[in-house]
C-alpha positions as a printed NumPy array, in Angstrom:
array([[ 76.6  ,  78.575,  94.448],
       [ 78.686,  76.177,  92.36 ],
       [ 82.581,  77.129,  91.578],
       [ 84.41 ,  75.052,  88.979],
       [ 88.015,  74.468,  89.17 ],
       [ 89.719,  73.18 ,  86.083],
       [ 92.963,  71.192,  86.358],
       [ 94.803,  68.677,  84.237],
       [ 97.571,  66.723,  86.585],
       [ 99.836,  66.774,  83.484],
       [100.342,  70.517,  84.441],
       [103.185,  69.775,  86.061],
       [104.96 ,  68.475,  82.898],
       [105.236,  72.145,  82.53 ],
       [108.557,  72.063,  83.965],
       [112.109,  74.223,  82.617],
       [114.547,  71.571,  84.59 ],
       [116.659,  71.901,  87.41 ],
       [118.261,  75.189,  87.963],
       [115.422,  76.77 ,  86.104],
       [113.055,  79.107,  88.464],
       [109.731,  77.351,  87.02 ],
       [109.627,  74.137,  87.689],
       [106.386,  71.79 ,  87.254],
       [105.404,  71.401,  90.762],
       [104.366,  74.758,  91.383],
       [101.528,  73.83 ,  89.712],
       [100.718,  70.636,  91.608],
       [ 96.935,  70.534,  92.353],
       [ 97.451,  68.009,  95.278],
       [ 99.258,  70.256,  97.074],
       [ 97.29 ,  73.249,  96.008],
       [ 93.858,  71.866,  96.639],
       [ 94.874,  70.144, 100.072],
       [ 92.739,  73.559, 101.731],
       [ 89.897,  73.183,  99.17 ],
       [ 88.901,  69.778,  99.609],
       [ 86.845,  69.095, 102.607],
       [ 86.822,  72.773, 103.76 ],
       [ 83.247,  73.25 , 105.791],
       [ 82.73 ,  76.74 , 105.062],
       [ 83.707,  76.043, 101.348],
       [ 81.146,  73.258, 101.81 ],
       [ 78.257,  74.73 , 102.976],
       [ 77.91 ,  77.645, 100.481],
       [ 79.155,  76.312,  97.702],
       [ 79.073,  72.859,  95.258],
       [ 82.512,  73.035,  93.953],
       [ 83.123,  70.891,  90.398],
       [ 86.422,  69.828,  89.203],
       [ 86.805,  69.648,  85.361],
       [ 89.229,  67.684,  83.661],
       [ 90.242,  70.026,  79.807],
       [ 90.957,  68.55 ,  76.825],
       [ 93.859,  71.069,  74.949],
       [ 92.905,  73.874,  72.802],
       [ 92.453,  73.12 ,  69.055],
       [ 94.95 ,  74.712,  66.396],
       [ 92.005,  77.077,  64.995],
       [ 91.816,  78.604,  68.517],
       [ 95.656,  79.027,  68.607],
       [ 95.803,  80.555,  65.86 ],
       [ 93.132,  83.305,  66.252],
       [ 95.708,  84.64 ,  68.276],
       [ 99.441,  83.774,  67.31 ],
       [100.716,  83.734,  63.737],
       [101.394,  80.462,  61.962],
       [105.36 ,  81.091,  61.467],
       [105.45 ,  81.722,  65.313],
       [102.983,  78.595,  65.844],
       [105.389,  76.095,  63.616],
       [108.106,  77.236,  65.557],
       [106.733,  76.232,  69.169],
       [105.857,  73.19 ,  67.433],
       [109.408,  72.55 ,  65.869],
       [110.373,  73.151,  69.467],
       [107.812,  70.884,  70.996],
       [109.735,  67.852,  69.031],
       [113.174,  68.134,  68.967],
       [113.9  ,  70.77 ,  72.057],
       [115.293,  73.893,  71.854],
       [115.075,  77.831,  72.973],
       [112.226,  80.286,  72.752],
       [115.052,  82.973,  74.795],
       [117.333,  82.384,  76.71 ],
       [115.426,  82.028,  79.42 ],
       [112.625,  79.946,  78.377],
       [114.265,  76.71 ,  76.993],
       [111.193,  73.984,  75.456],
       [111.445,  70.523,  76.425],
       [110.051,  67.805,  74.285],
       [106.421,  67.947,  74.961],
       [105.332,  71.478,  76.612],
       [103.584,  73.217,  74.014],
       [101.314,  70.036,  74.853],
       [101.027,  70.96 ,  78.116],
       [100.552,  74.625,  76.953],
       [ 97.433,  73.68 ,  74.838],
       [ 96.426,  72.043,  78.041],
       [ 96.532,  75.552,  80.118],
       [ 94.52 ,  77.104,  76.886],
       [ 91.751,  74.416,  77.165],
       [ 91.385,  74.752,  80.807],
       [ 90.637,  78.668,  80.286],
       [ 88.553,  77.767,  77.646],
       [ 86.291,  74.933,  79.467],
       [ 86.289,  77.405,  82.485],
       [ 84.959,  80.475,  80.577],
       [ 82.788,  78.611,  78.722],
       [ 81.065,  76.355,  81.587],
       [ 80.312,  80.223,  83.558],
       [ 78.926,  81.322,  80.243],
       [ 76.299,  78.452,  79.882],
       [ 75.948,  78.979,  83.394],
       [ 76.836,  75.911,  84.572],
       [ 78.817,  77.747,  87.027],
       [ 78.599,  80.839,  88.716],
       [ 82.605,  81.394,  89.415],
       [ 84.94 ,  80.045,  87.712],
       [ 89.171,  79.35 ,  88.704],
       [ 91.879,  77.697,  86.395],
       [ 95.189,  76.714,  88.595],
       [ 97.893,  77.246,  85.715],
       [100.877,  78.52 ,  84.756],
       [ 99.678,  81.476,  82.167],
       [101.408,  82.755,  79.661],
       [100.969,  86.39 ,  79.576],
       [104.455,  86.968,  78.098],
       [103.692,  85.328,  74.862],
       [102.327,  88.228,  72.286],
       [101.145,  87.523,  68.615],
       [104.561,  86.188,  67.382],
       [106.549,  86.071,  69.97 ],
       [106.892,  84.191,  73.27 ],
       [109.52 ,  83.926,  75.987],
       [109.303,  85.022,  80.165],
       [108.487,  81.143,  80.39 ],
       [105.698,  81.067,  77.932],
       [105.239,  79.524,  75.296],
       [101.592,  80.287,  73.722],
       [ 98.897,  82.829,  75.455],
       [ 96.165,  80.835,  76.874],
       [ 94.102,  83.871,  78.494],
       [ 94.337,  85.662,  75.192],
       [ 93.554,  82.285,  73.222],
       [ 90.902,  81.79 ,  75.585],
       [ 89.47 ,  85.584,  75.47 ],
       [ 89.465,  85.429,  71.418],
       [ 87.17 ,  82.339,  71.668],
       [ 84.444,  84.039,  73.949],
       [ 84.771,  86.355,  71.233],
       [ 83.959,  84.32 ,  68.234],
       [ 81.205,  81.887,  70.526],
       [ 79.822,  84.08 ,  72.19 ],
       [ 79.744,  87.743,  70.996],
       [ 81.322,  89.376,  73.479],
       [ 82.405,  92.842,  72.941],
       [ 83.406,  93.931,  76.53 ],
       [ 85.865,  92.253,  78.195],
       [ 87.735,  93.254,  81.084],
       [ 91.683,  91.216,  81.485],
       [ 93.201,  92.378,  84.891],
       [ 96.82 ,  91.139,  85.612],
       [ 98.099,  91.14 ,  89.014],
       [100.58 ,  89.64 ,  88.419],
       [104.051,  91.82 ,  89.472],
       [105.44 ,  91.666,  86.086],
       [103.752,  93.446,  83.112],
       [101.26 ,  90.599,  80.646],
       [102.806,  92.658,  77.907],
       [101.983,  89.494,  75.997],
       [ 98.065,  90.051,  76.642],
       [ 98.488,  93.139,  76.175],
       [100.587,  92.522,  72.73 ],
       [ 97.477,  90.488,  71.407],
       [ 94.642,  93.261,  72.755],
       [ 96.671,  96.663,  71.745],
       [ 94.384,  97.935,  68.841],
       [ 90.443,  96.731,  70.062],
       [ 88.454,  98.077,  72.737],
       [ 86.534,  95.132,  73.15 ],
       [ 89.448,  93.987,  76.042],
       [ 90.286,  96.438,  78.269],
       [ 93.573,  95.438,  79.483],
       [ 94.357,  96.776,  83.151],
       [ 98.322,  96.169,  84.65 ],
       [ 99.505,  96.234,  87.826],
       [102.913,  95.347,  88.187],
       [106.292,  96.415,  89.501],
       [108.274,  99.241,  87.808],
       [109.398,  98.093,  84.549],
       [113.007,  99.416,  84.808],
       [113.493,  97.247,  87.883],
       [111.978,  94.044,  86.832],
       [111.111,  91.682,  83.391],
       [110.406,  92.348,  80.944],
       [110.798,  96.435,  80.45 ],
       [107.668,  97.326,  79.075],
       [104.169,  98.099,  80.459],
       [104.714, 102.359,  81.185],
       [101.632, 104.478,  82.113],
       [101.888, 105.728,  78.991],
       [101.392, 102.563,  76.917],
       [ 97.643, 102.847,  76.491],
       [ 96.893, 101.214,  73.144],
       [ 96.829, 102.401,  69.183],
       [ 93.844, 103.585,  66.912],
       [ 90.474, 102.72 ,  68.463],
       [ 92.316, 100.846,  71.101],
       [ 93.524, 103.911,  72.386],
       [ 92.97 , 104.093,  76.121],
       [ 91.632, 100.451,  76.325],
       [ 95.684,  99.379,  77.712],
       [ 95.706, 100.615,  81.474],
       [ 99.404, 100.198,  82.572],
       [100.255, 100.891,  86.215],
       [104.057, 101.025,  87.275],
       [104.395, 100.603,  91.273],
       [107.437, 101.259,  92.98 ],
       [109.054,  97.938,  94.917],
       [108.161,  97.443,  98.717],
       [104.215,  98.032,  97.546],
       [102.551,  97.003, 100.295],
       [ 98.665,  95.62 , 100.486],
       [ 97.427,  99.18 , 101.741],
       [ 98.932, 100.941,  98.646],
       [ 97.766,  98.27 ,  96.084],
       [ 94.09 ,  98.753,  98.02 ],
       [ 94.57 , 102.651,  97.47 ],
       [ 95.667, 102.356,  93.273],
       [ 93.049,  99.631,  93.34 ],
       [ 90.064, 102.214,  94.702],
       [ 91.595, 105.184,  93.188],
       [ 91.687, 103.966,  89.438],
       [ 90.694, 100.544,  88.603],
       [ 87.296, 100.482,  90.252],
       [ 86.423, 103.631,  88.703],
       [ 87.466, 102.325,  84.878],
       [ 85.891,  99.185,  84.905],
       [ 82.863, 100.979,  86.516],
       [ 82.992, 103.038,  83.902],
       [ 83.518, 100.068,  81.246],
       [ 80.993,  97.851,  82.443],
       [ 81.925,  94.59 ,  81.461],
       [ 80.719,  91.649,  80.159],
       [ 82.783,  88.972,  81.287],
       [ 85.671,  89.925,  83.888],
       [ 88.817,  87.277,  83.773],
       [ 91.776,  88.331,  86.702],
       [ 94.947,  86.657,  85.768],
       [ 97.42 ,  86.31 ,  88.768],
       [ 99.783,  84.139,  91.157],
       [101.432,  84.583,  93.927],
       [104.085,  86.575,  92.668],
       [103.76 ,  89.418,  94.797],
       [103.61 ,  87.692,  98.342],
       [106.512,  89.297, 100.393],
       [108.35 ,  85.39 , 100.503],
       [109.245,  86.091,  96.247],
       [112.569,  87.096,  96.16 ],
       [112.273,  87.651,  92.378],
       [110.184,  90.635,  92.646],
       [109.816,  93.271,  95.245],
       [106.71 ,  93.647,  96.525],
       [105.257,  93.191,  99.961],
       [101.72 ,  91.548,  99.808],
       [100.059,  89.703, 101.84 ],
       [ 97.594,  86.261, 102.087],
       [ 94.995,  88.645, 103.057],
       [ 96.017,  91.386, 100.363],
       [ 95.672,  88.589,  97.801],
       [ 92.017,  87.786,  99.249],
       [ 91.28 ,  91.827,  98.782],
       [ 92.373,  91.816,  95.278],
       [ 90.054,  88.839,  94.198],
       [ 87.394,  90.196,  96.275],
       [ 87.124,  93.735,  94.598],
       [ 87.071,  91.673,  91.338],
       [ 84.416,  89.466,  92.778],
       [ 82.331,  91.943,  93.29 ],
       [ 82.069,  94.044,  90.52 ],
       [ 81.283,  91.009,  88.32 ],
       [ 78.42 ,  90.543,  90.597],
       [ 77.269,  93.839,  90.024],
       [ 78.573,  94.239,  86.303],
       [ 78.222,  90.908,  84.315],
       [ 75.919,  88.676,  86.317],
       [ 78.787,  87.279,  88.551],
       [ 80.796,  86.274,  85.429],
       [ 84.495,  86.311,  86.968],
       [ 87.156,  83.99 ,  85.71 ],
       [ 90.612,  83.706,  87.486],
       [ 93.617,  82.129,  86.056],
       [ 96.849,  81.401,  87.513],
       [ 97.812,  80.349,  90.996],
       [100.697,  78.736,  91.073],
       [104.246,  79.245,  93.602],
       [107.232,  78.691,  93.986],
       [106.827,  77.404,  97.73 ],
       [104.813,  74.317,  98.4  ],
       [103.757,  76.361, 101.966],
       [102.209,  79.224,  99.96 ],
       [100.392,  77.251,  97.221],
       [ 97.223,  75.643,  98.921],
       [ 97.106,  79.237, 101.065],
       [ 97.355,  81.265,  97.896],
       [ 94.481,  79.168,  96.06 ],
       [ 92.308,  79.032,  99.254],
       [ 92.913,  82.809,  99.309],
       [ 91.661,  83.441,  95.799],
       [ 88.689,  81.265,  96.047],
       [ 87.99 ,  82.432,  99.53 ],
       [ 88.119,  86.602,  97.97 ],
       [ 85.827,  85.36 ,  95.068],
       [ 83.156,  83.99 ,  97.266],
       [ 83.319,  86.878,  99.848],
       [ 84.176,  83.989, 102.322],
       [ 86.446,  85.163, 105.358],
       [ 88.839,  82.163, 106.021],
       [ 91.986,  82.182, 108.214],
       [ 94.758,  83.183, 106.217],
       [ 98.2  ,  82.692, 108.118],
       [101.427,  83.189, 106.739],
       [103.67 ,  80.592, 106.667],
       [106.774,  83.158, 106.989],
       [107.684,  86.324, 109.085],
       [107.176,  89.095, 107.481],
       [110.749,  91.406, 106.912],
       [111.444,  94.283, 108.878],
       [112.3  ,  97.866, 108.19 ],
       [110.498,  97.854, 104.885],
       [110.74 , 100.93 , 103.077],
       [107.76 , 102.935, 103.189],
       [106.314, 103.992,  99.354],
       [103.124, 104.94 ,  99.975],
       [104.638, 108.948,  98.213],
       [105.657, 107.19 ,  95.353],
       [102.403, 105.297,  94.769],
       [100.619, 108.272,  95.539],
       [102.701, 110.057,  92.676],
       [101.832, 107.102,  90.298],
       [ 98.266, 107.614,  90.752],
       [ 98.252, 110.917,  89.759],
       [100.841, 110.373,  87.014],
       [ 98.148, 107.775,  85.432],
       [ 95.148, 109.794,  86.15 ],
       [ 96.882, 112.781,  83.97 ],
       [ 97.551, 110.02 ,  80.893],
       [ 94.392, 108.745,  81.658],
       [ 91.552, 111.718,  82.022],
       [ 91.214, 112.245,  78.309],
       [ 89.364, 108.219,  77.573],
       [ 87.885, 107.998,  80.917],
       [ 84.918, 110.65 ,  82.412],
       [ 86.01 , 108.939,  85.941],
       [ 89.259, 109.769,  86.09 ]])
């Protein structure tokens, strides 16, 4: 099997400035590849290739973001300035943002000429940004950017986008709202407890987009055994139901138990499950066609574990997964809640899916 990994070391130019909570070396690929490199079980199955991208081209840009929107990033990208308040633009990003677009782009496109049979991009994503707007620390949408060009190239009219990451890609889901050619699935933390408010159960889509937006709300303290359960209950069943072309999962390590920014309570080995479901319904869907973007942390310990993990899930590989932390004590125990969140998407759901 040969797994490409696409990388640019100017990644980490990606970086807010001190005080800011994304800074550049979360994305450092010698720190996140240090499990990768050299691993024998990695090694024996698998020839893994790492590709250097060259950054997206205007056209592809704008196929997905608005020219007043783009000439403002730009404007940005030369003098400085703020997207929101919380997403200031040093001189240079949006460079490093076409960067994080290309690498999507080489990656998809290498597993469609199958040159590759799995495919993993180690950026910082930027499913916040929406048609015209950007902000949650992103600038332009490279999965959607990426996603639109599969489109045009390649004819795809199937594509399946799930976020695990624990805030809502309303951004993705911004760009994909109206086509059922992207089924958008969400798993994130309750929107009225975390950025940035949106992405409700019953968000689904508009027109003939309408049920092609799956949004699901979890409470905080989800653990790996109730993400498993929504995972199994719902998910599986849609994209079984969907059948794919070309499956792209879009995460980080945001939900490990160590991120005090969010709430909930997975694991190494929950992130491992999560890949591995994905894994291996593009094996039986789409001819193994999987893409996975994202990757990065904010803790140097977690960021070669959380890669190895996703590669590791993707491959159906068991590796030895420790945590570099203790897990916290007397969490609270949500599996009711989830439970009612199930049911409460199932109900929005049952009327644009036989499954549910």
């Amino acid at each position: 099997m040969k797994i490409g990994i696409a990388y640019h070391d100017d990644f980490k130019q990606y970086d807010f400035g001190p005080g800011h909570p994304l800074r550049g070396y979360y994305v450092d690929g010698d720190i996140a590849f240090t499990l990768i490199k050299g691993n024998e079980k990695l090694e024996e199955k698998t020839e893994i290739i790492f590709v250097n991208p060259s950054p997206a081209e205007e056209k592809d840009i704008l196929a997905v973001h608005t020219r007043e929107y783009l000439d403002f990033i730009k404007g940005l990208n030369e003098e400085g300035g703020f997207i929101t308040l919380d997403t200031p633009v040093n001189k240079g990003m949006y460079d490093v943002a076409r960067l994080f677009a290309g690498a999507d782009i080489l990656a998809a496109s290498m597993l469609m000429d199958k040159t590759l049979n799995k495919s993993f991009v180690l950026d910082m994503m930027g499913h916040h940004a929406g048609v015209d707007f950007g902000g949650g620390f992103c600038l332009i949408n490279d999965i959607a950017i990426m996603i639109e060009f599969l489109r045009r190239n390649y004819g795809l009219k199937r594509i399946l986008v799930f976020d695990y990451a624990v805030n809502t890609g309303h951004g993705t889901i911004n760009v994909f709202y109206n086509t059922p050619e992207v089924l958008c699935v969400d798993i994130h933390q309750d929107p009225l407890t975390l950025y940035p408010g949106t992405g409700f159960p019953e968000q689904v889509g508009r027109g003939e987009g309408q049920g092609y937006t799956v949004n699901i709300s979890l409470p905080p303290f989800t653990s790996d055994n109730d993400y498993l359960l929504v995972l199994n209950e719902i998910v599986v069943p849609i994209v079984n139901e969907y059948r794919p072309e070309l499956i792209v999962t879009a995460g980080l390590n945001g939900g490990h138990f160590t991120v005090k920014i969010n709430q909930f309570m997975q694991t190494l080995n929950g992130l491992w499950e999560i890949v591995n479901i994905f894994s291996k319904l593009s094996d039986k869907l789409c001819d193994g066609k999987l893409v996975n973007i994202g990757g990065f942390s904010v803790d140097s310990k977690l960021l070669p574990l959380g890669f190895l993990a996703t590669v590791a899930g993707a491959l159906n590989m068991e590796v030895d997964l420790p945590e570099p932390y203790e897990m916290p004590s007397n969490i609270p125990d949500v599996t009711n809640d989830v439970g009612d969140a199930i049911q409460n998407v199932k109900k929005i759901h049952k009327k644009y899916w036989k499954c549910v």
